[in-house]
PDB file of C-alpha atoms and ligand atoms in Angstrom:
ATOM      1  CA  MET S   1       4.484   6.593  31.604  1.00 98.00           C
ATOM      2  CA  GLN S   2       7.695   4.027  30.688  1.00 98.00           C
ATOM      3  CA  ILE S   3       9.553   4.674  27.423  1.00 98.00           C
ATOM      4  CA  ILE S   4      11.248   1.690  25.979  1.00 98.00           C
ATOM      5  CA  GLN S   5      13.875   1.552  23.265  1.00 98.00           C
ATOM      6  CA  ASP S   6      14.474  -2.123  22.913  1.00 98.00           C
ATOM      7  CA  PRO S   7      12.527  -4.178  20.740  1.00 98.00           C
ATOM      8  CA  LEU S   8      12.700  -7.201  22.785  1.00 98.00           C
ATOM      9  CA  GLU S   9      12.016  -5.272  26.014  1.00 98.00           C
ATOM     10  CA  MET S  10       8.950  -4.176  24.367  1.00 98.00           C
ATOM     11  CA  GLN S  11       7.743  -7.899  23.461  1.00 99.00           C
ATOM     12  CA  GLN S  12       8.862  -9.216  26.972  1.00 98.00           C
ATOM     13  CA  ILE S  13       6.688  -6.484  28.685  1.00 98.00           C
ATOM     14  CA  ALA S  14       3.752  -6.982  26.134  1.00 99.00           C
ATOM     15  CA  LEU S  15       3.969 -10.689  27.459  1.00 99.00           C
ATOM     16  CA  ALA S  16       3.503  -9.628  31.112  1.00 98.00           C
ATOM     17  CA  VAL S  17       0.740  -7.343  30.351  1.00 98.00           C
ATOM     18  CA  ARG S  18      -1.194 -10.072  28.418  1.00 98.00           C
ATOM     19  CA  ALA S  19      -0.163 -12.857  31.096  1.00 98.00           C
ATOM     20  CA  ALA S  20      -1.986 -10.220  33.707  1.00 98.00           C
ATOM     21  CA  GLY S  21      -5.709 -10.442  31.572  1.00 98.00           C
ATOM     22  CA  LYS S  22      -5.318  -7.014  30.474  1.00 98.00           C
ATOM     23  CA  ARG S  23      -5.666  -5.719  27.050  1.00 98.00           C
ATOM     24  CA  ILE S  24      -3.700  -3.656  24.812  1.00 99.00           C
ATOM     25  CA  GLY S  25      -4.218  -1.207  22.476  1.00 99.00           C
ATOM     26  CA  VAL S  26      -1.394   0.254  20.102  1.00 99.00           C
ATOM     27  CA  VAL S  27      -1.357   3.843  18.209  1.00 99.00           C
ATOM     28  CA  PRO S  28       1.599   3.672  15.879  1.00 99.00           C
ATOM     29  CA  THR S  29       3.122   6.953  14.287  1.00 98.00           C
ATOM     30  CA  MET S  30       5.820   8.521  13.298  1.00 98.00           C
ATOM     31  CA  GLY S  31       5.806  10.875  16.104  1.00 98.00           C
ATOM     32  CA  PHE S  32       5.879  14.806  15.767  1.00 98.00           C
ATOM     33  CA  LEU S  33       1.834  14.311  17.357  1.00 98.00           C
ATOM     34  CA  HIS S  34      -0.767  16.548  16.598  1.00 98.00           C
ATOM     35  CA  ALA S  35      -4.377  16.741  17.993  1.00 98.00           C
ATOM     36  CA  GLY S  36      -4.777  13.654  15.012  1.00 98.00           C
ATOM     37  CA  HIS S  37      -2.557  11.182  16.579  1.00 98.00           C
ATOM     38  CA  LEU S  38      -3.922  11.774  20.264  1.00 98.00           C
ATOM     39  CA  SER S  39      -7.815  11.382  19.097  1.00 98.00           C
ATOM     40  CA  LEU S  40      -6.364   8.100  18.329  1.00 98.00           C
ATOM     41  CA  VAL S  41      -4.666   7.482  21.436  1.00 98.00           C
ATOM     42  CA  ARG S  42      -8.604   8.402  23.208  1.00 98.00           C
ATOM     43  CA  LEU S  43      -9.892   5.324  21.092  1.00 98.00           C
ATOM     44  CA  ALA S  44      -7.241   3.070  22.136  1.00 98.00           C
ATOM     45  CA  ARG S  45      -7.920   4.177  25.842  1.00 98.00           C
ATOM     46  CA  GLU S  46     -11.599   3.587  25.605  1.00 98.00           C
ATOM     47  CA  ARG S  47     -11.190  -0.073  24.206  1.00 98.00           C
ATOM     48  CA  THR S  48      -8.320  -1.177  26.212  1.00 98.00           C
ATOM     49  CA  ASP S  49      -6.071  -1.466  29.602  1.00 98.00           C
ATOM     50  CA  VAL S  50      -2.743  -0.670  28.438  1.00 99.00           C
ATOM     51  CA  VAL S  51      -2.064   1.947  25.190  1.00 99.00           C
ATOM     52  CA  ILE S  52       1.003   1.693  23.658  1.00 99.00           C
ATOM     53  CA  LEU S  53       2.246   4.591  21.334  1.00 99.00           C
ATOM     54  CA  THR S  54       4.840   3.583  18.802  1.00 99.00           C
ATOM     55  CA  LEU S  55       6.935   6.298  17.466  1.00 98.00           C
ATOM     56  CA  PHE S  56       9.164   4.978  15.038  1.00 98.00           C
ATOM     57  CA  VAL S  57       9.990   7.117  11.157  1.00 98.00           C
ATOM     58  CA  ASN S  58      10.326   3.994   9.509  1.00 98.00           C
ATOM     59  CA  PRO S  59      12.964   4.251   7.024  1.00 97.00           C
ATOM     60  CA  THR S  60      11.548   1.167   4.871  1.00 97.00           C
ATOM     61  CA  GLN S  61       8.363   3.427   3.904  1.00 98.00           C
ATOM     62  CA  PHE S  62      10.569   6.526   2.415  1.00 97.00           C
ATOM     63  CA  GLY S  63      11.647   6.572  -1.234  1.00 96.00           C
ATOM     64  CA  PRO S  64      15.130   7.235  -1.934  1.00 94.00           C
ATOM     65  CA  LYS S  65      13.858  11.137  -2.807  1.00 92.00           C
ATOM     66  CA  GLU S  66      11.309  11.547  -0.072  1.00 95.00           C
ATOM     67  CA  ASP S  67      11.578  13.199   3.097  1.00 93.00           C
ATOM     68  CA  LEU S  68      12.923  10.856   5.249  1.00 96.00           C
ATOM     69  CA  ALA S  69      16.330  13.053   6.621  1.00 95.00           C
ATOM     70  CA  LYS S  70      13.777  16.049   7.086  1.00 94.00           C
ATOM     71  CA  TYR S  71      10.816  14.452   8.577  1.00 96.00           C
ATOM     72  CA  PRO S  72       9.785  16.842  11.435  1.00 96.00           C
ATOM     73  CA  ARG S  73      10.918  14.935  14.784  1.00 97.00           C
ATOM     74  CA  ASP S  74      10.748  16.404  18.589  1.00 98.00           C
ATOM     75  CA  PHE S  75      10.629  13.657  20.702  1.00 98.00           C
ATOM     76  CA  GLU S  76      10.760  15.223  24.192  1.00 98.00           C
ATOM     77  CA  ARG S  77       7.199  17.196  22.787  1.00 98.00           C
ATOM     78  CA  ASP S  78       5.858  14.091  21.667  1.00 98.00           C
ATOM     79  CA  ALA S  79       6.575  12.514  25.031  1.00 98.00           C
ATOM     80  CA  ALA S  80       5.458  15.556  27.042  1.00 98.00           C
ATOM     81  CA  GLN S  81       2.134  14.822  24.595  1.00 98.00           C
ATOM     82  CA  CYS S  82       1.955  11.026  25.339  1.00 98.00           C
ATOM     83  CA  ARG S  83       2.124  11.690  29.281  1.00 98.00           C
ATOM     84  CA  VAL S  84      -0.542  13.882  29.256  1.00 98.00           C
ATOM     85  CA  ALA S  85      -2.819  11.928  27.163  1.00 98.00           C
ATOM     86  CA  GLY S  86      -2.387   9.060  29.185  1.00 97.00           C
ATOM     87  CA  VAL S  87      -0.591   6.704  27.277  1.00 98.00           C
ATOM     88  CA  ASP S  88       1.274   4.196  29.558  1.00 98.00           C
ATOM     89  CA  LEU S  89       4.131   2.576  27.112  1.00 98.00           C
ATOM     90  CA  LEU S  90       6.329   5.086  24.459  1.00 99.00           C
ATOM     91  CA  PHE S  91       7.947   2.532  22.361  1.00 99.00           C
ATOM     92  CA  ALA S  92      10.479   4.502  20.197  1.00 98.00           C
ATOM     93  CA  PRO S  93      12.918   2.309  18.798  1.00 98.00           C
ATOM     94  CA  GLU S  94      16.275   2.740  17.026  1.00 97.00           C
ATOM     95  CA  ALA S  95      16.404   2.174  13.064  1.00 96.00           C
ATOM     96  CA  GLY S  96      19.388   0.029  13.915  1.00 96.00           C
ATOM     97  CA  ALA S  97      17.026  -2.096  16.298  1.00 98.00           C
ATOM     98  CA  MET S  98      14.299  -2.425  14.399  1.00 98.00           C
ATOM     99  CA  TYR S  99      15.789  -3.751  11.063  1.00 98.00           C
ATOM    100  CA  ALA S 100      18.813  -6.112  11.075  1.00 97.00           C
ATOM    101  CA  PRO S 101      21.711  -4.747   8.609  1.00 96.00           C
ATOM    102  CA  ASP S 102      20.420  -7.876   6.511  1.00 97.00           C
ATOM    103  CA  ALA S 103      17.010  -8.205   7.043  1.00 97.00           C
ATOM    104  CA  SER S 104      15.554  -9.725   4.022  1.00 97.00           C
ATOM    105  CA  VAL S 105      11.878 -10.784   4.813  1.00 98.00           C
ATOM    106  CA  TYR S 106       9.332  -7.811   4.155  1.00 98.00           C
ATOM    107  CA  VAL S 107       5.506  -7.765   3.876  1.00 98.00           C
ATOM    108  CA  THR S 108       3.552  -6.958   0.597  1.00 98.00           C
ATOM    109  CA  GLU S 109      -0.029  -6.342  -0.060  1.00 98.00           C
ATOM    110  CA  GLU S 110      -0.594  -6.881  -3.801  1.00 98.00           C
ATOM    111  CA  LYS S 111      -4.185  -5.323  -5.084  1.00 98.00           C
ATOM    112  CA  LEU S 112      -5.500  -2.894  -2.705  1.00 98.00           C
ATOM    113  CA  SER S 113      -1.879  -1.117  -2.575  1.00 98.00           C
ATOM    114  CA  ARG S 114      -1.223  -0.729  -6.341  1.00 97.00           C
ATOM    115  CA  GLY S 115      -2.877   2.560  -6.986  1.00 98.00           C
ATOM    116  CA  LEU S 116      -3.293   6.072  -5.424  1.00 98.00           C
ATOM    117  CA  CYS S 117      -0.117   6.453  -3.078  1.00 98.00           C
ATOM    118  CA  GLY S 118       1.048   3.122  -3.619  1.00 98.00           C
ATOM    119  CA  ALA S 119       1.383   4.062  -7.218  1.00 97.00           C
ATOM    120  CA  SER S 120       3.193   7.657  -6.422  1.00 96.00           C
ATOM    121  CA  ARG S 121       5.350   6.088  -3.876  1.00 97.00           C
ATOM    122  CA  PRO S 122       6.716   2.529  -5.386  1.00 97.00           C
ATOM    123  CA  GLY S 123       7.889   1.063  -2.078  1.00 97.00           C
ATOM    124  CA  HIS S 124       6.305   2.334   0.289  1.00 98.00           C
ATOM    125  CA  PHE S 125       2.936  -0.098   1.427  1.00 98.00           C
ATOM    126  CA  ARG S 126       5.736  -2.797   1.507  1.00 98.00           C
ATOM    127  CA  GLY S 127       7.770  -0.258   4.188  1.00 98.00           C
ATOM    128  CA  VAL S 128       4.448   0.324   6.068  1.00 98.00           C
ATOM    129  CA  CYS S 129       2.931  -3.285   5.815  1.00 98.00           C
ATOM    130  CA  THR S 130       6.629  -4.753   6.854  1.00 98.00           C
ATOM    131  CA  VAL S 131       6.678  -2.178   9.644  1.00 98.00           C
ATOM    132  CA  VAL S 132       3.151  -2.302  11.255  1.00 99.00           C
ATOM    133  CA  ALA S 133       3.508  -6.182  10.920  1.00 99.00           C
ATOM    134  CA  LYS S 134       6.510  -5.616  12.765  1.00 98.00           C
ATOM    135  CA  LEU S 135       5.080  -3.302  15.671  1.00 99.00           C
ATOM    136  CA  PHE S 136       2.112  -5.950  15.963  1.00 99.00           C
ATOM    137  CA  ASN S 137       4.537  -8.662  16.757  1.00 98.00           C
ATOM    138  CA  LEU S 138       6.941  -6.482  19.502  1.00 99.00           C
ATOM    139  CA  CYS S 139       3.507  -4.955  21.044  1.00 99.00           C
ATOM    140  CA  LEU S 140       0.812  -7.703  20.887  1.00 99.00           C
ATOM    141  CA  PRO S 141      -2.271  -5.439  20.911  1.00 99.00           C
ATOM    142  CA  HIS S 142      -5.539  -6.875  20.918  1.00 99.00           C
ATOM    143  CA  VAL S 143      -6.584  -3.254  19.452  1.00 99.00           C
ATOM    144  CA  ALA S 144      -4.895  -1.130  16.923  1.00 99.00           C
ATOM    145  CA  VAL S 145      -5.872   2.226  15.640  1.00 99.00           C
ATOM    146  CA  PHE S 146      -5.115   4.336  12.529  1.00 98.00           C
ATOM    147  CA  GLY S 147      -6.403   7.315  10.775  1.00 98.00           C
ATOM    148  CA  ALA S 148      -8.676   7.536   8.373  1.00 98.00           C
ATOM    149  CA  LYS S 149      -6.675  10.673   6.809  1.00 98.00           C
ATOM    150  CA  ASP S 150      -4.382   7.610   5.321  1.00 98.00           C
ATOM    151  CA  ALA S 151      -7.216   6.173   4.123  1.00 98.00           C
ATOM    152  CA  GLN S 152      -5.347   3.611   1.702  1.00 98.00           C
ATOM    153  CA  GLN S 153      -2.923   2.413   4.501  1.00 98.00           C
ATOM    154  CA  LEU S 154      -5.886   1.998   6.833  1.00 98.00           C
ATOM    155  CA  ARG S 155      -7.387  -0.163   3.993  1.00 98.00           C
ATOM    156  CA  VAL S 156      -4.236  -1.957   3.149  1.00 98.00           C
ATOM    157  CA  LEU S 157      -3.542  -2.710   7.165  1.00 98.00           C
ATOM    158  CA  ARG S 158      -6.767  -3.972   7.450  1.00 98.00           C
ATOM    159  CA  ARG S 159      -6.447  -6.344   4.922  1.00 98.00           C
ATOM    160  CA  MET S 160      -2.878  -7.457   5.858  1.00 98.00           C
ATOM    161  CA  THR S 161      -4.183  -8.240   9.386  1.00 99.00           C
ATOM    162  CA  ARG S 162      -6.854 -10.547   7.931  1.00 98.00           C
ATOM    163  CA  ASP S 163      -4.854 -12.033   5.154  1.00 98.00           C
ATOM    164  CA  LEU S 164      -2.166 -12.834   7.639  1.00 98.00           C
ATOM    165  CA  ASN S 165      -4.560 -13.587  10.440  1.00 98.00           C
ATOM    166  CA  PHE S 166      -3.341 -11.183  13.155  1.00 98.00           C
ATOM    167  CA  PRO S 167      -5.897 -11.718  16.217  1.00 98.00           C
ATOM    168  CA  ILE S 168      -6.334  -7.681  16.408  1.00 99.00           C
ATOM    169  CA  GLU S 169      -9.002  -5.448  16.420  1.00 98.00           C
ATOM    170  CA  ILE S 170      -8.296  -2.555  13.685  1.00 99.00           C
ATOM    171  CA  VAL S 171     -10.112   0.394  14.649  1.00 98.00           C
ATOM    172  CA  ALA S 172     -10.343   3.813  12.324  1.00 98.00           C
ATOM    173  CA  GLY S 173      -9.991   7.393  14.117  1.00 98.00           C
ATOM    174  CA  PRO S 174     -12.316   9.912  11.989  1.00 98.00           C
ATOM    175  CA  ILE S 175      -9.958  12.721   9.934  1.00 98.00           C
ATOM    176  CA  ILE S 176      -9.163  15.545  12.741  1.00 98.00           C
ATOM    177  CA  ARG S 177      -9.075  19.106  10.504  1.00 98.00           C
ATOM    178  CA  GLU S 178      -7.640  22.350  11.770  1.00 98.00           C
ATOM    179  CA  PRO S 179     -10.490  25.123  12.868  1.00 97.00           C
ATOM    180  CA  ASP S 180     -10.103  26.415   9.175  1.00 96.00           C
ATOM    181  CA  GLY S 181     -10.439  22.594   7.569  1.00 97.00           C
ATOM    182  CA  LEU S 182      -7.416  21.482   6.641  1.00 98.00           C
ATOM    183  CA  ALA S 183      -6.473  17.664   7.554  1.00 98.00           C
ATOM    184  CA  MET S 184      -3.958  17.549  10.368  1.00 98.00           C
ATOM    185  CA  SER S 185      -0.709  16.485   9.930  1.00 98.00           C
ATOM    186  CA  SER S 186       2.437  16.091  10.398  1.00 96.00           C
ATOM    187  CA  ARG S 187       3.994  17.404   7.320  1.00 96.00           C
ATOM    188  CA  ASN S 188       1.427  20.771   7.763  1.00 97.00           C
ATOM    189  CA  VAL S 189       4.791  22.317   9.549  1.00 97.00           C
ATOM    190  CA  TYR S 190       6.781  22.340   6.366  1.00 97.00           C
ATOM    191  CA  LEU S 191       4.125  24.845   4.673  1.00 98.00           C
ATOM    192  CA  SER S 192       5.156  28.513   4.643  1.00 98.00           C
ATOM    193  CA  ALA S 193       2.201  31.115   5.604  1.00 98.00           C
ATOM    194  CA  ASP S 194       1.047  31.429   1.779  1.00 98.00           C
ATOM    195  CA  GLU S 195       1.167  27.523   1.491  1.00 98.00           C
ATOM    196  CA  ARG S 196      -0.580  27.114   4.154  1.00 98.00           C
ATOM    197  CA  GLN S 197      -3.443  29.202   2.988  1.00 98.00           C
ATOM    198  CA  GLN S 198      -3.731  27.636  -0.242  1.00 98.00           C
ATOM    199  CA  ALA S 199      -3.580  23.989   0.612  1.00 98.00           C
ATOM    200  CA  LEU S 200      -6.897  24.630   2.199  1.00 98.00           C
ATOM    201  CA  VAL S 201      -8.249  23.798  -1.552  1.00 98.00           C
ATOM    202  CA  LEU S 202      -7.696  20.195  -0.975  1.00 98.00           C
ATOM    203  CA  GLN S 203     -10.957  20.216   1.459  1.00 98.00           C
ATOM    204  CA  SER S 204     -12.515  22.646  -0.754  1.00 98.00           C
ATOM    205  CA  ALA S 205     -12.097  20.603  -3.597  1.00 98.00           C
ATOM    206  CA  LEU S 206     -13.552  17.774  -1.393  1.00 98.00           C
ATOM    207  CA  GLY S 207     -16.474  19.696  -0.676  1.00 98.00           C
ATOM    208  CA  GLU S 208     -17.464  20.637  -3.799  1.00 98.00           C
ATOM    209  CA  ALA S 209     -17.534  16.954  -4.848  1.00 98.00           C
ATOM    210  CA  GLU S 210     -19.504  16.042  -2.336  1.00 98.00           C
ATOM    211  CA  ARG S 211     -21.987  18.875  -2.780  1.00 98.00           C
ATOM    212  CA  LEU S 212     -21.914  17.577  -6.516  1.00 98.00           C
ATOM    213  CA  PHE S 213     -22.761  13.899  -5.190  1.00 98.00           C
ATOM    214  CA  ARG S 214     -25.465  15.294  -2.776  1.00 97.00           C
ATOM    215  CA  ALA S 215     -27.261  17.767  -5.640  1.00 98.00           C
ATOM    216  CA  GLY S 216     -27.565  13.946  -7.641  1.00 97.00           C
ATOM    217  CA  GLU S 217     -24.558  13.874  -9.890  1.00 98.00           C
ATOM    218  CA  ARG S 218     -23.471   9.935 -10.185  1.00 97.00           C
ATOM    219  CA  ALA S 219     -20.661  10.587 -12.899  1.00 98.00           C
ATOM    220  CA  ALA S 220     -16.924  10.211 -11.620  1.00 98.00           C
ATOM    221  CA  ALA S 221     -15.600  12.414 -14.303  1.00 98.00           C
ATOM    222  CA  PRO S 222     -17.448  15.546 -13.611  1.00 98.00           C
ATOM    223  CA  LEU S 223     -16.857  15.407  -9.781  1.00 98.00           C
ATOM    224  CA  LYS S 224     -13.114  14.931 -10.834  1.00 98.00           C
ATOM    225  CA  THR S 225     -13.159  18.004 -13.171  1.00 98.00           C
ATOM    226  CA  ALA S 226     -14.919  20.272 -10.579  1.00 98.00           C
ATOM    227  CA  MET S 227     -12.153  19.428  -7.925  1.00 98.00           C
ATOM    228  CA  GLU S 228      -9.384  19.514 -11.037  1.00 98.00           C
ATOM    229  CA  HIS S 229     -10.509  23.071 -11.764  1.00 98.00           C
ATOM    230  CA  LEU S 230     -10.840  24.132  -8.297  1.00 98.00           C
ATOM    231  CA  ILE S 231      -7.402  23.278  -7.384  1.00 98.00           C
ATOM    232  CA  ALA S 232      -5.957  25.099 -10.614  1.00 98.00           C
ATOM    233  CA  GLN S 233      -6.926  28.047  -8.943  1.00 97.00           C
ATOM    234  CA  ALA S 234      -3.981  27.657  -6.030  1.00 98.00           C
ATOM    235  CA  PRO S 235      -0.766  28.571  -8.093  1.00 98.00           C
ATOM    236  CA  ALA S 236       1.152  26.800  -5.397  1.00 98.00           C
ATOM    237  CA  ALA S 237      -0.965  23.538  -5.573  1.00 98.00           C
ATOM    238  CA  LYS S 238      -0.100  20.725  -8.024  1.00 98.00           C
ATOM    239  CA  ILE S 239      -2.315  17.213  -8.215  1.00 98.00           C
ATOM    240  CA  ASP S 240      -0.090  14.499  -7.486  1.00 98.00           C
ATOM    241  CA  TYR S 241      -3.317  12.479  -8.212  1.00 98.00           C
ATOM    242  CA  ILE S 242      -7.258  12.428  -7.427  1.00 98.00           C
ATOM    243  CA  GLU S 243      -8.842   9.282  -7.723  1.00 98.00           C
ATOM    244  CA  ILE S 244     -12.823   8.153  -7.481  1.00 98.00           C
ATOM    245  CA  VAL S 245     -12.339   4.387  -6.427  1.00 98.00           C
ATOM    246  CA  ASP S 246     -14.807   1.739  -4.832  1.00 98.00           C
ATOM    247  CA  ASP S 247     -14.543   2.060  -1.049  1.00 98.00           C
ATOM    248  CA  ASP S 248     -13.874  -1.569  -0.757  1.00 97.00           C
ATOM    249  CA  SER S 249     -11.422  -2.586  -4.060  1.00 98.00           C
ATOM    250  CA  LEU S 250      -9.989   0.755  -4.534  1.00 98.00           C
ATOM    251  CA  GLU S 251     -10.301   0.211  -7.923  1.00 98.00           C
ATOM    252  CA  PRO S 252     -11.387   3.113 -10.035  1.00 98.00           C
ATOM    253  CA  VAL S 253     -15.082   3.753 -10.648  1.00 98.00           C
ATOM    254  CA  ALA S 254     -17.063   5.673 -13.326  1.00 98.00           C
ATOM    255  CA  THR S 255     -20.169   5.968 -11.479  1.00 98.00           C
ATOM    256  CA  LEU S 256     -20.469   6.221  -7.887  1.00 97.00           C
ATOM    257  CA  GLU S 257     -23.038   3.999  -6.672  1.00 92.00           C
ATOM    258  CA  LYS S 258     -21.575   1.928  -4.207  1.00 95.00           C
ATOM    259  CA  PRO S 259     -19.885   3.699  -1.253  1.00 97.00           C
ATOM    260  CA  ALA S 260     -17.028   5.319  -3.097  1.00 98.00           C
ATOM    261  CA  LEU S 261     -13.776   6.814  -2.045  1.00 98.00           C
ATOM    262  CA  ILE S 262     -12.311  10.089  -3.304  1.00 98.00           C
ATOM    263  CA  ALA S 263      -8.694  10.354  -2.696  1.00 98.00           C
ATOM    264  CA  LEU S 264      -6.092  13.029  -3.637  1.00 98.00           C
ATOM    265  CA  ALA S 265      -2.812  13.582  -3.103  1.00 98.00           C
ATOM    266  CA  VAL S 266      -1.463  17.329  -3.842  1.00 98.00           C
ATOM    267  CA  PHE S 267       1.425  18.771  -3.497  1.00 98.00           C
ATOM    268  CA  VAL S 268       0.957  22.388  -2.163  1.00 98.00           C
ATOM    269  CA  GLY S 269       4.841  24.256  -3.020  1.00 98.00           C
ATOM    270  CA  LYS S 270       7.270  20.952  -1.909  1.00 97.00           C
ATOM    271  CA  THR S 271       5.073  19.402   0.801  1.00 97.00           C
ATOM    272  CA  ARG S 272       2.692  16.357  -0.134  1.00 97.00           C
ATOM    273  CA  LEU S 273      -0.773  16.885   1.453  1.00 98.00           C
ATOM    274  CA  ILE S 274      -3.149  14.195   1.040  1.00 98.00           C
ATOM    275  CA  ASP S 275      -7.128  14.184   2.278  1.00 98.00           C
ATOM    276  CA  ASN S 276     -10.194  12.156   1.198  1.00 98.00           C
ATOM    277  CA  VAL S 277     -13.826  11.366   1.315  1.00 98.00           C
ATOM    278  CA  VAL S 278     -16.002   8.491   1.515  1.00 98.00           C
ATOM    279  CA  LEU S 279     -19.500   9.184  -0.445  1.00 98.00           C
ATOM    280  CA  ARG S 280     -22.565   6.990   0.418  1.00 93.00           C
TER     281      ARG S 280
HETATM  282  O1  PAF D 301       0.864   6.388   9.792  1.00 87.90           O
HETATM  283  C1  PAF D 301       1.943   6.533   9.874  1.00 87.90           C
HETATM  284  O2  PAF D 301       2.358   7.658  10.420  1.00 87.90           O
HETATM  285  C2  PAF D 301       2.815   5.329   9.374  1.00 87.90           C
HETATM  286  O3  PAF D 301       2.439   5.041   8.428  1.00 87.90           O
HETATM  287  C3  PAF D 301       2.806   4.448  10.435  1.00 87.90           C
HETATM  288  C4  PAF D 301       1.653   3.736  10.260  1.00 87.90           C
HETATM  289  C5  PAF D 301       2.916   4.752  11.770  1.00 87.90           C
HETATM  290  C6  PAF D 301       3.773   3.044   9.687  1.00 87.90           C
HETATM  291  O4  PAF D 301       4.915   3.660  10.066  1.00 87.90           O
END
């Protein structure tokens, strides 16, 4: 596995790989890899000849009061996991190499990114879209794989890819969960043992909403209320949002007739966790 730090070198290699007629798959990450990321590598591997995993804790997607400085990092462990997973190129640029000091062009998605995490984290999706567009231009992938846990991010990036005509297929990897149901996330490492236990309430709440839906409930309000009641039983949990939205437009729905996304963000202690389910 080759490790590349220089963005221009990354682009030169990607151009050479393409000139040799090979297909490139990219898995953008912020590192501190877990089984969820590695499942995305497998999806890229199945579809392409050369797999690039990008590891970049992107400063532009963190708000001023967020966890950029303390975001978990372990480059050696990540690199070892990438080798075992069969990653061909690990692209790990420095922030200074990715953004010129006077950088002034950003990519903004103006509809899907307004609600949900976009409402709680102003500027977050501008940072995500900007860095992913840059990673697309540097890695020149045919396929890019993103996890379904970041449901809004996945939909925003699909929209960006379509609207900016990137010739890239976006593939979604399913949510990978711990054996007890907690969605895997690099941020789970912040949780104390007690918070880790209480964090199971996210999955229980989504499970309860799904159970009610399967039993015939189609109104969004009772699903939301049931989830709120369940989460209220975990003293360390504080709801950031619970939203039931149309799976395409991400607009809130009052009744679940078309496929609907139930997405939530909950602080467990100081750690903000997200999870979701699509009901059809
Ligand atoms: O999902 C993430 O880890 C990040 O938002 C991404 C897509 C790598 C952009 O920094």
